[in-house]
Short mmCIF file of N, CA and C in Angstrom, two decimals:
data_model
loop_
_atom_site.label_atom_id
_atom_site.label_comp_id
_atom_site.label_asym_id
_atom_site.label_seq_id
_atom_site.Cartn_x
_atom_site.Cartn_y
_atom_site.Cartn_z
N MET E 191 -75.59 71.73 -17.21
CA MET E 191 -76.21 72.03 -15.76
C MET E 191 -75.57 71.14 -14.81
N ALA E 192 -74.99 71.72 -13.84
CA ALA E 192 -74.40 70.82 -12.73
C ALA E 192 -75.50 70.25 -11.60
N HIS E 193 -75.17 68.97 -11.42
CA HIS E 193 -75.98 68.22 -10.54
C HIS E 193 -75.53 68.24 -9.21
N PRO E 194 -76.32 68.34 -8.15
CA PRO E 194 -75.81 68.18 -6.84
C PRO E 194 -75.35 66.98 -6.62
N ALA E 195 -74.22 66.93 -5.81
CA ALA E 195 -73.59 65.76 -5.43
C ALA E 195 -74.40 64.90 -4.49
N ARG E 196 -74.19 63.65 -4.90
CA ARG E 196 -75.14 62.56 -3.90
C ARG E 196 -74.23 62.09 -2.88
N THR E 197 -74.74 62.06 -1.69
CA THR E 197 -74.10 61.55 -0.69
C THR E 197 -74.61 59.99 -0.32
N PHE E 198 -73.75 58.86 -0.40
CA PHE E 198 -74.20 57.62 -0.16
C PHE E 198 -73.71 57.18 1.24
N ARG E 199 -74.77 56.52 1.94
CA ARG E 199 -74.39 56.03 3.40
C ARG E 199 -74.53 54.46 3.22
N ARG E 200 -73.42 53.86 3.78
CA ARG E 200 -73.47 52.25 3.98
C ARG E 200 -74.38 52.00 5.07
N SER E 201 -75.19 51.10 4.73
CA SER E 201 -76.25 50.80 5.61
C SER E 201 -75.48 49.73 6.67
N THR E 202 -75.69 50.10 7.90
CA THR E 202 -75.03 49.34 9.10
C THR E 202 -75.86 48.21 9.57
N GLY E 203 -77.05 48.02 8.93
CA GLY E 203 -78.00 46.94 9.47
C GLY E 203 -78.74 47.41 10.67
N ARG E 204 -79.57 46.42 11.09
CA ARG E 204 -80.45 46.86 12.17
C ARG E 204 -79.58 46.22 13.54
N PRO E 205 -79.24 47.11 14.58
CA PRO E 205 -78.55 46.59 15.59
C PRO E 205 -79.20 45.41 16.12
N GLY E 206 -80.38 45.68 16.31
CA GLY E 206 -81.18 44.56 17.12
C GLY E 206 -81.29 43.14 16.48
N PHE E 207 -81.17 43.17 15.12
CA PHE E 207 -81.14 41.86 14.19
C PHE E 207 -79.67 41.31 14.55
N ARG E 208 -78.61 42.08 14.51
CA ARG E 208 -77.27 41.46 14.62
C ARG E 208 -77.14 41.02 16.10
N THR E 209 -77.64 41.61 16.99
CA THR E 209 -77.67 41.17 18.42
C THR E 209 -78.44 39.77 18.62
N SER E 210 -79.67 39.78 18.00
CA SER E 210 -80.29 38.33 18.03
C SER E 210 -79.69 37.34 17.33
N PHE E 211 -79.00 37.65 16.24
CA PHE E 211 -78.44 36.52 15.33
C PHE E 211 -77.07 36.01 16.17
N SER E 212 -76.44 36.86 16.71
CA SER E 212 -75.16 36.42 17.45
C SER E 212 -75.47 35.65 18.58
N GLY E 213 -76.73 35.96 19.27
CA GLY E 213 -77.17 35.22 20.55
C GLY E 213 -77.62 33.99 20.10
N VAL E 214 -78.34 33.79 18.87
CA VAL E 214 -78.71 32.32 18.38
C VAL E 214 -77.59 31.42 18.03
N CYS E 215 -76.59 32.04 17.46
CA CYS E 215 -75.31 31.54 17.23
C CYS E 215 -74.59 30.80 18.47
N ALA E 216 -74.42 31.78 19.47
CA ALA E 216 -73.88 31.32 20.73
C ALA E 216 -74.69 30.11 21.45
N LEU E 217 -76.05 30.40 21.32
CA LEU E 217 -76.71 29.05 21.84
C LEU E 217 -76.59 27.84 21.19
N LEU E 218 -76.57 27.96 19.85
CA LEU E 218 -76.38 26.76 19.11
C LEU E 218 -75.00 26.07 19.27
N LEU E 219 -73.97 26.80 19.46
CA LEU E 219 -72.65 26.28 19.87
C LEU E 219 -72.69 25.74 21.21
N LEU E 220 -73.41 26.41 22.07
CA LEU E 220 -73.56 25.85 23.64
C LEU E 220 -74.23 24.56 23.49
N VAL E 221 -75.27 24.45 22.71
CA VAL E 221 -76.10 23.17 22.62
C VAL E 221 -75.14 22.09 22.15
N VAL E 222 -74.64 22.22 20.82
CA VAL E 222 -73.74 21.36 20.30
C VAL E 222 -72.50 20.89 21.23
N GLY E 223 -72.07 21.79 21.99
CA GLY E 223 -71.01 21.46 22.87
C GLY E 223 -71.45 20.53 23.98
N LEU E 224 -72.58 20.84 24.51
CA LEU E 224 -73.19 19.95 25.53
C LEU E 224 -73.56 18.61 24.95
N LEU E 225 -74.21 18.44 23.74
CA LEU E 225 -74.35 17.17 23.11
C LEU E 225 -73.14 16.36 22.96
N ALA E 226 -72.14 17.16 22.50
CA ALA E 226 -70.78 16.35 22.24
C ALA E 226 -70.35 15.94 23.47
N SER E 227 -70.42 16.70 24.61
CA SER E 227 -69.89 16.13 25.82
C SER E 227 -70.73 15.00 26.52
N ALA E 228 -71.98 15.09 26.33
CA ALA E 228 -72.82 13.94 26.85
C ALA E 228 -72.63 12.73 26.07
N GLY E 229 -72.23 12.77 24.81
CA GLY E 229 -72.02 11.62 23.96
C GLY E 229 -70.62 11.10 24.33
N HIS E 230 -69.76 11.89 24.65
CA HIS E 230 -68.35 11.39 25.12
C HIS E 230 -68.28 10.91 26.30
N ALA E 231 -69.16 11.46 27.30
CA ALA E 231 -69.21 10.67 28.66
C ALA E 231 -70.03 9.48 28.63
N GLN E 232 -70.99 9.30 27.71
CA GLN E 232 -71.65 8.08 27.55
C GLN E 232 -70.70 7.00 26.93
N ALA E 233 -69.99 7.33 26.04
CA ALA E 233 -68.88 6.41 25.34
C ALA E 233 -67.96 6.00 26.40
N ARG E 234 -67.66 6.82 27.40
CA ARG E 234 -66.49 6.42 28.31
C ARG E 234 -67.06 5.54 29.38
N THR E 235 -68.38 5.58 29.66
CA THR E 235 -69.10 4.68 30.65
C THR E 235 -69.69 3.44 30.27
N ASN E 236 -70.09 3.34 28.83
CA ASN E 236 -70.78 2.18 28.42
C ASN E 236 -69.88 1.73 27.34
N GLY E 237 -69.56 0.33 27.50
CA GLY E 237 -68.76 -0.40 26.40
C GLY E 237 -67.23 -0.05 26.67
N LEU E 238 -66.60 0.65 27.56
CA LEU E 238 -65.36 0.97 27.89
C LEU E 238 -64.69 -0.51 28.15
N LEU E 239 -63.51 -0.51 27.43
CA LEU E 239 -62.76 -1.71 27.76
C LEU E 239 -61.84 -1.42 28.87
N ASP E 240 -62.34 -1.73 30.18
CA ASP E 240 -61.49 -1.50 31.33
C ASP E 240 -60.11 -2.12 31.52
N VAL E 241 -60.15 -3.48 31.06
CA VAL E 241 -58.82 -4.15 31.21
C VAL E 241 -58.61 -5.01 29.97
N THR E 242 -57.41 -5.11 29.57
CA THR E 242 -57.09 -6.14 28.47
C THR E 242 -55.76 -6.74 28.81
N CYS E 243 -55.70 -8.04 29.11
CA CYS E 243 -54.57 -8.65 29.43
C CYS E 243 -54.26 -9.77 28.28
N THR E 244 -53.02 -9.73 27.68
CA THR E 244 -52.76 -10.60 26.57
C THR E 244 -51.52 -11.53 26.79
N PRO E 245 -51.23 -12.41 25.97
CA PRO E 245 -50.09 -13.36 26.15
C PRO E 245 -48.69 -12.43 26.19
N PRO E 246 -47.83 -12.91 27.13
CA PRO E 246 -47.86 -14.25 27.79
C PRO E 246 -48.70 -14.64 28.96
N SER E 247 -49.61 -13.82 29.16
CA SER E 247 -50.78 -14.31 30.12
C SER E 247 -51.03 -15.77 29.90
N SER E 248 -51.21 -16.41 30.97
CA SER E 248 -51.51 -17.78 30.78
C SER E 248 -52.39 -18.46 31.92
N ALA E 249 -52.84 -19.60 31.72
CA ALA E 249 -53.59 -20.30 32.55
C ALA E 249 -52.97 -21.64 32.68
N SER E 250 -53.02 -22.23 33.94
CA SER E 250 -52.52 -23.48 34.03
C SER E 250 -53.30 -24.27 35.17
N VAL E 251 -53.60 -25.54 35.06
CA VAL E 251 -53.98 -26.44 36.04
C VAL E 251 -53.30 -27.77 36.08
N THR E 252 -52.80 -28.29 37.36
CA THR E 252 -52.26 -29.59 37.44
C THR E 252 -53.14 -30.44 38.42
N TYR E 253 -53.07 -31.84 37.85
CA TYR E 253 -53.87 -32.80 38.63
C TYR E 253 -53.01 -33.76 39.42
N ASN E 254 -53.51 -34.00 40.67
CA ASN E 254 -52.74 -34.96 41.52
C ASN E 254 -53.74 -35.96 42.08
N PRO E 255 -53.68 -37.35 41.59
CA PRO E 255 -52.85 -37.87 40.49
C PRO E 255 -53.41 -37.33 39.28
N PRO E 256 -52.69 -37.71 38.22
CA PRO E 256 -53.24 -37.42 36.84
C PRO E 256 -54.65 -38.06 36.51
N LEU E 257 -55.23 -37.33 35.52
CA LEU E 257 -56.61 -37.76 35.26
C LEU E 257 -56.53 -38.92 34.20
N THR E 258 -57.45 -39.65 34.14
CA THR E 258 -57.53 -40.77 33.22
C THR E 258 -59.07 -40.65 32.75
N ASN E 259 -59.44 -41.70 31.91
CA ASN E 259 -60.80 -41.63 31.62
C ASN E 259 -61.64 -42.71 32.50
N THR E 260 -61.15 -43.11 33.54
CA THR E 260 -61.62 -43.74 34.51
C THR E 260 -61.73 -42.93 35.88
N PRO E 261 -63.00 -42.80 36.46
CA PRO E 261 -63.19 -41.92 37.57
C PRO E 261 -62.22 -42.38 38.84
N GLN E 262 -61.59 -41.46 39.40
CA GLN E 262 -60.84 -41.39 40.44
C GLN E 262 -60.66 -40.36 41.16
N VAL E 263 -60.43 -40.28 42.38
CA VAL E 263 -60.13 -39.06 43.31
C VAL E 263 -58.87 -38.33 42.99
N SER E 264 -58.99 -37.02 42.69
CA SER E 264 -57.94 -36.16 42.31
C SER E 264 -58.14 -34.63 42.70
N SER E 265 -56.89 -33.98 43.07
CA SER E 265 -57.16 -32.76 43.28
C SER E 265 -56.62 -31.80 42.23
N ALA E 266 -57.04 -30.47 42.16
CA ALA E 266 -56.57 -29.73 41.21
C ALA E 266 -56.04 -28.48 41.56
N SER E 267 -54.89 -28.04 41.02
CA SER E 267 -54.29 -26.58 41.49
C SER E 267 -54.36 -25.71 40.27
N LEU E 268 -55.09 -24.60 40.37
CA LEU E 268 -55.39 -23.65 39.34
C LEU E 268 -54.42 -22.43 39.45
N ASN E 269 -54.04 -21.90 38.36
CA ASN E 269 -53.03 -20.70 38.35
C ASN E 269 -53.22 -19.82 37.20
N TRP E 270 -53.66 -18.56 37.44
CA TRP E 270 -53.85 -17.62 36.11
C TRP E 270 -52.53 -16.63 36.56
N GLN E 271 -51.74 -16.37 35.56
CA GLN E 271 -50.76 -15.36 35.50
C GLN E 271 -51.05 -14.44 34.36
N LEU E 272 -51.65 -13.21 34.82
CA LEU E 272 -52.09 -12.25 33.83
C LEU E 272 -50.92 -11.13 33.66
N GLY E 273 -50.78 -10.74 32.55
CA GLY E 273 -49.67 -9.71 32.13
C GLY E 273 -48.98 -9.91 30.81
N PRO E 274 -48.67 -9.03 30.02
CA PRO E 274 -49.00 -7.61 30.45
C PRO E 274 -50.53 -7.21 30.23
N CYS E 275 -50.96 -6.41 31.22
CA CYS E 275 -52.35 -5.97 31.22
C CYS E 275 -52.46 -4.34 30.98
N VAL E 276 -53.36 -3.91 30.16
CA VAL E 276 -53.53 -2.48 30.00
C VAL E 276 -54.90 -2.10 30.53
N SER E 277 -54.97 -1.04 31.30
CA SER E 277 -56.26 -0.56 31.81
C SER E 277 -56.40 1.02 31.58
N THR E 278 -57.61 1.33 30.90
CA THR E 278 -57.75 2.78 30.57
C THR E 278 -58.32 3.42 31.73
N SER E 279 -58.91 2.74 32.61
CA SER E 279 -59.50 3.36 33.91
C SER E 279 -58.51 3.36 35.20
N VAL E 280 -57.66 2.47 35.03
CA VAL E 280 -56.87 2.25 36.24
C VAL E 280 -55.41 2.13 35.60
N PRO E 281 -54.85 3.29 35.23
CA PRO E 281 -53.35 3.08 34.35
C PRO E 281 -52.34 2.21 35.05
N ALA E 282 -52.44 2.32 36.47
CA ALA E 282 -51.43 1.66 37.34
C ALA E 282 -51.37 0.08 37.17
N LEU E 283 -52.53 -0.47 36.82
CA LEU E 283 -52.85 -1.81 36.72
C LEU E 283 -52.15 -2.45 35.57
N THR E 284 -51.29 -3.32 35.88
CA THR E 284 -50.49 -3.91 34.72
C THR E 284 -50.37 -5.42 34.65
N SER E 285 -50.86 -6.17 35.87
CA SER E 285 -50.69 -7.52 35.86
C SER E 285 -51.71 -8.00 36.93
N GLY E 286 -52.00 -9.18 36.98
CA GLY E 286 -52.77 -9.94 38.01
C GLY E 286 -52.53 -11.54 38.03
N THR E 287 -53.04 -12.02 39.19
CA THR E 287 -52.84 -13.43 39.51
C THR E 287 -54.06 -14.04 40.22
N HIS E 288 -54.24 -15.31 39.77
CA HIS E 288 -55.35 -16.22 40.52
C HIS E 288 -54.74 -17.43 40.78
N SER E 289 -54.86 -17.80 42.12
CA SER E 289 -54.39 -19.23 42.38
C SER E 289 -55.35 -19.85 43.49
N ALA E 290 -55.70 -21.12 43.25
CA ALA E 290 -56.61 -21.90 44.12
C ALA E 290 -56.31 -23.24 43.96
N VAL E 291 -56.62 -24.05 45.03
CA VAL E 291 -56.60 -25.50 44.98
C VAL E 291 -57.90 -25.97 45.39
N ASN E 292 -58.40 -26.79 44.28
CA ASN E 292 -59.66 -27.35 44.53
C ASN E 292 -59.51 -28.74 45.18
N PRO E 293 -60.25 -29.01 46.34
CA PRO E 293 -60.02 -30.19 46.99
C PRO E 293 -60.31 -31.44 46.37
N PRO E 294 -59.70 -32.52 46.67
CA PRO E 294 -59.90 -33.81 46.08
C PRO E 294 -61.36 -34.31 45.98
N ARG E 295 -61.68 -34.65 44.67
CA ARG E 295 -63.05 -35.21 44.35
C ARG E 295 -62.89 -36.22 43.28
N THR E 296 -63.85 -36.94 42.82
CA THR E 296 -63.75 -37.79 41.70
C THR E 296 -63.95 -36.98 40.42
N ARG E 297 -62.84 -37.36 39.61
CA ARG E 297 -62.70 -36.57 38.39
C ARG E 297 -62.28 -37.64 37.22
N THR E 298 -62.68 -37.25 35.94
CA THR E 298 -61.87 -37.96 34.73
C THR E 298 -61.59 -36.80 33.83
N CYS E 299 -60.92 -37.25 32.97
CA CYS E 299 -60.37 -36.09 31.90
C CYS E 299 -61.52 -35.82 30.87
N LEU E 300 -62.65 -36.77 30.93
CA LEU E 300 -63.88 -36.29 30.06
C LEU E 300 -64.47 -35.05 30.54
N GLU E 301 -64.27 -34.59 31.86
CA GLU E 301 -65.03 -33.52 32.28
C GLU E 301 -64.30 -32.14 31.74
N LEU E 302 -63.03 -32.27 31.24
CA LEU E 302 -62.32 -31.21 30.76
C LEU E 302 -62.86 -30.59 29.50
N LEU E 303 -63.78 -31.61 28.90
CA LEU E 303 -64.58 -31.01 27.67
C LEU E 303 -65.87 -30.67 28.02
N ASN E 304 -66.32 -30.52 29.31
CA ASN E 304 -67.68 -30.20 29.70
C ASN E 304 -67.76 -28.73 29.90
N THR E 305 -69.12 -28.26 29.87
CA THR E 305 -69.34 -26.83 30.27
C THR E 305 -69.51 -26.82 31.91
N ALA E 306 -69.07 -25.75 32.52
CA ALA E 306 -69.11 -25.63 33.97
C ALA E 306 -69.34 -23.97 34.44
N ALA E 307 -69.73 -23.98 35.58
CA ALA E 307 -69.79 -22.66 36.19
C ALA E 307 -68.71 -22.54 37.30
N GLU E 308 -67.96 -21.61 37.15
CA GLU E 308 -66.64 -21.36 37.95
C GLU E 308 -66.67 -19.91 38.46
N THR E 309 -65.92 -19.77 39.65
CA THR E 309 -65.52 -18.56 40.23
C THR E 309 -64.07 -18.48 40.31
N ARG E 310 -63.54 -17.26 40.03
CA ARG E 310 -62.20 -16.77 39.97
C ARG E 310 -61.98 -15.47 40.66
N THR E 311 -61.01 -15.39 41.55
CA THR E 311 -60.74 -14.13 42.13
C THR E 311 -59.28 -13.67 41.69
N ILE E 312 -59.26 -12.57 40.97
CA ILE E 312 -57.88 -12.03 40.54
C ILE E 312 -57.34 -10.97 41.53
N THR E 313 -56.19 -11.04 41.84
CA THR E 313 -55.46 -10.07 42.66
C THR E 313 -54.49 -9.37 41.63
N TRP E 314 -54.85 -8.14 41.55
CA TRP E 314 -54.11 -7.24 40.61
C TRP E 314 -52.79 -6.60 41.22
N ASN E 315 -51.91 -6.30 40.52
CA ASN E 315 -50.63 -5.66 41.04
C ASN E 315 -50.88 -4.40 41.96
N THR E 316 -52.08 -3.79 41.76
CA THR E 316 -52.36 -2.61 42.67
C THR E 316 -52.72 -2.97 44.07
N GLY E 317 -52.96 -4.36 44.28
CA GLY E 317 -53.61 -4.74 45.51
C GLY E 317 -55.15 -4.93 45.50
N ALA E 318 -55.88 -4.52 44.49
CA ALA E 318 -57.33 -4.51 44.33
C ALA E 318 -57.56 -6.01 43.99
N THR E 319 -58.79 -6.32 44.21
CA THR E 319 -59.17 -7.68 43.82
C THR E 319 -60.54 -7.64 43.01
N SER E 320 -60.73 -8.57 41.97
CA SER E 320 -61.92 -8.74 41.19
C SER E 320 -62.51 -10.04 41.33
N THR E 321 -63.67 -10.24 41.70
CA THR E 321 -64.26 -11.65 41.71
C THR E 321 -65.09 -11.83 40.59
N LEU E 322 -64.88 -12.94 39.67
CA LEU E 322 -65.47 -13.14 38.75
C LEU E 322 -66.40 -14.49 38.76
N SER E 323 -67.62 -14.30 38.20
CA SER E 323 -68.53 -15.41 38.06
C SER E 323 -68.58 -15.85 36.78
N LEU E 324 -68.25 -17.00 36.30
CA LEU E 324 -67.86 -17.45 34.90
C LEU E 324 -68.52 -18.81 34.61
N ASN E 325 -68.98 -18.72 33.25
CA ASN E 325 -69.40 -19.98 32.66
C ASN E 325 -68.26 -20.48 31.55
N ARG E 326 -67.86 -21.72 31.84
CA ARG E 326 -66.73 -22.19 30.75
C ARG E 326 -67.37 -23.14 29.86
N THR E 327 -66.96 -22.84 28.69
CA THR E 327 -67.23 -23.67 27.50
C THR E 327 -65.99 -24.13 26.82
N THR E 328 -65.92 -25.45 26.39
CA THR E 328 -64.66 -25.99 25.81
C THR E 328 -65.00 -26.41 24.33
N THR E 329 -64.33 -26.21 23.37
CA THR E 329 -64.37 -26.67 22.06
C THR E 329 -63.14 -27.24 21.48
N VAL E 330 -62.97 -28.12 20.68
CA VAL E 330 -61.79 -28.76 20.12
C VAL E 330 -61.78 -28.68 18.52
N ALA E 331 -60.95 -27.99 17.88
CA ALA E 331 -60.68 -27.84 16.61
C ALA E 331 -59.40 -28.59 16.08
N GLY E 332 -59.59 -29.64 15.56
CA GLY E 332 -58.26 -30.40 15.25
C GLY E 332 -57.58 -30.84 16.34
N ALA E 333 -56.36 -30.42 16.63
CA ALA E 333 -55.60 -30.75 17.76
C ALA E 333 -55.67 -29.33 18.69
N VAL E 334 -56.55 -28.53 18.56
CA VAL E 334 -56.34 -27.28 19.40
C VAL E 334 -57.59 -27.19 20.29
N LEU E 335 -57.42 -26.79 21.59
CA LEU E 335 -58.21 -26.79 22.71
C LEU E 335 -58.60 -25.39 22.89
N VAL E 336 -59.88 -24.94 22.81
CA VAL E 336 -60.21 -23.42 23.14
C VAL E 336 -61.17 -23.56 24.15
N VAL E 337 -60.72 -22.96 25.26
CA VAL E 337 -61.65 -22.77 26.51
C VAL E 337 -62.09 -21.32 26.76
N THR E 338 -63.23 -20.97 26.59
CA THR E 338 -63.82 -19.61 26.80
C THR E 338 -64.58 -19.56 28.11
N PHE E 339 -64.14 -18.45 28.75
CA PHE E 339 -65.08 -18.05 30.12
C PHE E 339 -65.77 -16.86 29.78
N THR E 340 -67.06 -16.76 29.98
CA THR E 340 -67.83 -15.44 29.95
C THR E 340 -68.73 -15.39 31.35
N GLY E 341 -68.70 -14.23 31.57
CA GLY E 341 -69.56 -13.76 32.85
C GLY E 341 -69.20 -12.42 33.28
N THR E 342 -69.60 -12.13 34.54
CA THR E 342 -69.27 -10.83 35.18
C THR E 342 -68.39 -10.79 36.28
N VAL E 343 -68.02 -9.36 36.70
CA VAL E 343 -67.51 -9.27 37.84
C VAL E 343 -68.50 -8.89 39.01
N THR E 344 -68.50 -9.67 39.79
CA THR E 344 -69.54 -9.60 41.02
C THR E 344 -69.11 -8.95 42.17
N ALA E 345 -67.84 -8.69 42.38
CA ALA E 345 -67.26 -7.90 43.51
C ALA E 345 -66.01 -7.49 43.19
N GLY E 346 -65.71 -6.18 43.95
CA GLY E 346 -64.49 -5.82 43.80
C GLY E 346 -64.19 -4.78 42.70
N LEU E 347 -63.03 -4.52 42.22
CA LEU E 347 -62.68 -3.62 41.14
C LEU E 347 -63.47 -4.11 39.97
N PHE E 348 -63.99 -3.13 39.33
CA PHE E 348 -64.73 -3.34 38.09
C PHE E 348 -66.17 -4.08 38.16
N ALA E 349 -66.51 -4.07 39.52
CA ALA E 349 -67.88 -4.78 39.85
C ALA E 349 -68.82 -4.41 38.82
N GLY E 350 -69.66 -5.36 38.08
CA GLY E 350 -70.73 -5.08 37.20
C GLY E 350 -70.27 -5.19 35.70
N ASP E 351 -68.85 -5.12 35.54
CA ASP E 351 -68.45 -5.34 34.14
C ASP E 351 -68.65 -6.77 33.59
N THR E 352 -68.56 -6.87 32.39
CA THR E 352 -68.67 -8.26 31.77
C THR E 352 -67.14 -8.76 31.46
N VAL E 353 -67.07 -10.01 31.52
CA VAL E 353 -65.61 -10.70 31.30
C VAL E 353 -65.80 -11.60 30.06
N VAL E 354 -64.71 -11.80 29.33
CA VAL E 354 -64.55 -12.87 28.35
C VAL E 354 -63.04 -13.11 28.53
N ALA E 355 -62.79 -14.40 28.76
CA ALA E 355 -61.34 -14.87 28.76
C ALA E 355 -61.34 -16.10 27.89
N THR E 356 -60.24 -16.16 27.07
CA THR E 356 -59.93 -17.20 26.17
C THR E 356 -58.80 -17.75 26.29
N GLN E 357 -58.74 -19.34 26.55
CA GLN E 357 -57.46 -19.92 26.56
C GLN E 357 -57.31 -20.66 25.22
N THR E 358 -56.20 -20.70 24.65
CA THR E 358 -55.98 -21.59 23.44
C THR E 358 -54.71 -22.51 23.53
N GLY E 359 -54.76 -23.63 23.64
CA GLY E 359 -53.65 -24.66 23.55
C GLY E 359 -53.89 -26.03 22.99
N PRO E 360 -52.98 -26.82 23.26
CA PRO E 360 -52.91 -28.17 22.68
C PRO E 360 -53.95 -29.12 23.04
N ALA E 361 -54.64 -29.75 22.37
CA ALA E 361 -55.63 -30.78 22.77
C ALA E 361 -55.20 -32.32 22.78
N THR E 362 -54.09 -32.50 22.31
CA THR E 362 -53.66 -33.92 22.03
C THR E 362 -53.71 -34.91 23.28
N ASP E 363 -53.23 -34.27 24.58
CA ASP E 363 -53.25 -35.24 25.65
C ASP E 363 -54.72 -35.49 26.04
N ILE E 364 -55.51 -34.52 26.07
CA ILE E 364 -56.98 -34.62 26.46
C ILE E 364 -57.69 -35.64 25.61
N LEU E 365 -57.59 -35.50 24.42
CA LEU E 365 -58.20 -36.41 23.37
C LEU E 365 -57.61 -37.77 23.62
N LEU E 366 -56.44 -37.98 23.71
CA LEU E 366 -55.85 -39.35 23.92
C LEU E 366 -56.33 -39.97 25.13
N CYS E 367 -56.47 -39.17 26.19
CA CYS E 367 -56.97 -39.50 27.47
C CYS E 367 -58.39 -39.90 27.44
N THR E 368 -59.25 -39.15 26.64
CA THR E 368 -60.75 -39.68 26.55
C THR E 368 -60.80 -40.87 25.86
N LEU E 369 -59.77 -41.37 25.05
CA LEU E 369 -59.93 -42.71 24.43
C LEU E 369 -59.20 -43.88 25.15
N GLY E 370 -58.79 -43.45 26.35
CA GLY E 370 -58.20 -44.58 27.13
C GLY E 370 -56.69 -44.72 26.87
N LEU E 371 -56.16 -43.74 26.03
CA LEU E 371 -54.60 -44.03 25.62
C LEU E 371 -53.71 -43.17 26.48
N GLY E 372 -53.97 -42.60 27.54
CA GLY E 372 -53.24 -41.69 28.13
C GLY E 372 -53.72 -41.11 29.35
N SER E 373 -53.02 -40.08 29.85
CA SER E 373 -53.50 -39.48 31.05
C SER E 373 -53.17 -37.92 30.99
N VAL E 374 -53.77 -37.09 31.89
CA VAL E 374 -53.82 -35.72 31.80
C VAL E 374 -53.11 -35.32 33.31
N SER E 375 -51.92 -34.79 33.37
CA SER E 375 -51.21 -34.33 34.45
C SER E 375 -51.58 -32.94 34.71
N GLY E 376 -51.68 -32.32 33.63
CA GLY E 376 -51.90 -30.65 33.65
C GLY E 376 -52.24 -30.20 32.29
N VAL E 377 -52.81 -28.98 32.26
CA VAL E 377 -53.24 -28.20 31.01
C VAL E 377 -52.53 -26.84 31.20
N TYR E 378 -51.89 -26.37 30.23
CA TYR E 378 -51.27 -25.14 30.08
C TYR E 378 -51.73 -24.45 28.80
N ALA E 379 -52.12 -23.09 28.89
CA ALA E 379 -52.51 -22.37 27.71
C ALA E 379 -52.33 -21.05 27.84
N PRO E 380 -51.94 -20.19 26.74
CA PRO E 380 -51.86 -18.84 26.78
C PRO E 380 -53.35 -18.19 26.81
N MET E 381 -53.50 -17.17 27.31
CA MET E 381 -54.83 -16.61 27.37
C MET E 381 -54.96 -15.14 27.14
N VAL E 382 -56.15 -14.72 26.70
CA VAL E 382 -56.56 -13.32 26.66
C VAL E 382 -57.80 -12.98 27.61
N VAL E 383 -57.61 -11.87 28.39
CA VAL E 383 -58.79 -11.45 29.19
C VAL E 383 -59.17 -10.16 28.84
N GLU E 384 -60.53 -10.04 28.72
CA GLU E 384 -61.03 -8.58 28.56
C GLU E 384 -62.12 -8.34 29.53
N ILE E 385 -62.10 -7.35 30.26
CA ILE E 385 -63.12 -6.99 31.10
C ILE E 385 -63.64 -5.62 30.70
N THR E 386 -64.94 -5.36 30.50
CA THR E 386 -65.72 -4.41 29.69
C THR E 386 -66.88 -3.85 30.52
N SER E 387 -66.84 -2.40 30.67
CA SER E 387 -67.98 -1.93 31.33
C SER E 387 -69.21 -1.96 30.69
N VAL E 388 -70.38 -1.97 31.23
CA VAL E 388 -71.81 -2.16 30.54
C VAL E 388 -72.69 -1.04 30.86
#
């Protein structure tokens, strides 16, 4: 006995369900994209290393007359030579300088080991300037002098950023001077400067 042929139809699903599912997927992709963009923007604005200057960047200061461990009137000439410098936010920035002459006052070499509040204004190769408000701390490890400046950019380019500058150089002359066995005519040290957004 012959059976009638069966006709099978492939289900195409419910059009409404497919449309809703596609819409949900598109919405999820949009949300993920927005969250990723927001996270990327946050990373670029918070904690971004705006400038790094590495050796042969250097700091130097000369004293006239040279310092001893006996108080005497002396002037100080300061000089920072920064470069090479790399800036992610200002690619044209590659170097900077700071120069200043502090007027004569009573000084000794003992104060070179003290903490102090200082101000520096860096003039960048682009013509822009950054004024730094810094706290200086000094440590001696063996015959190595480490001077660390921490603070903020208070005016100019990168205003509001944090600053960390570290000088590392020989401590022999300073240590001998503090013992009354010599004088300090100047201090020179390579340095690293980092300016970071907050």
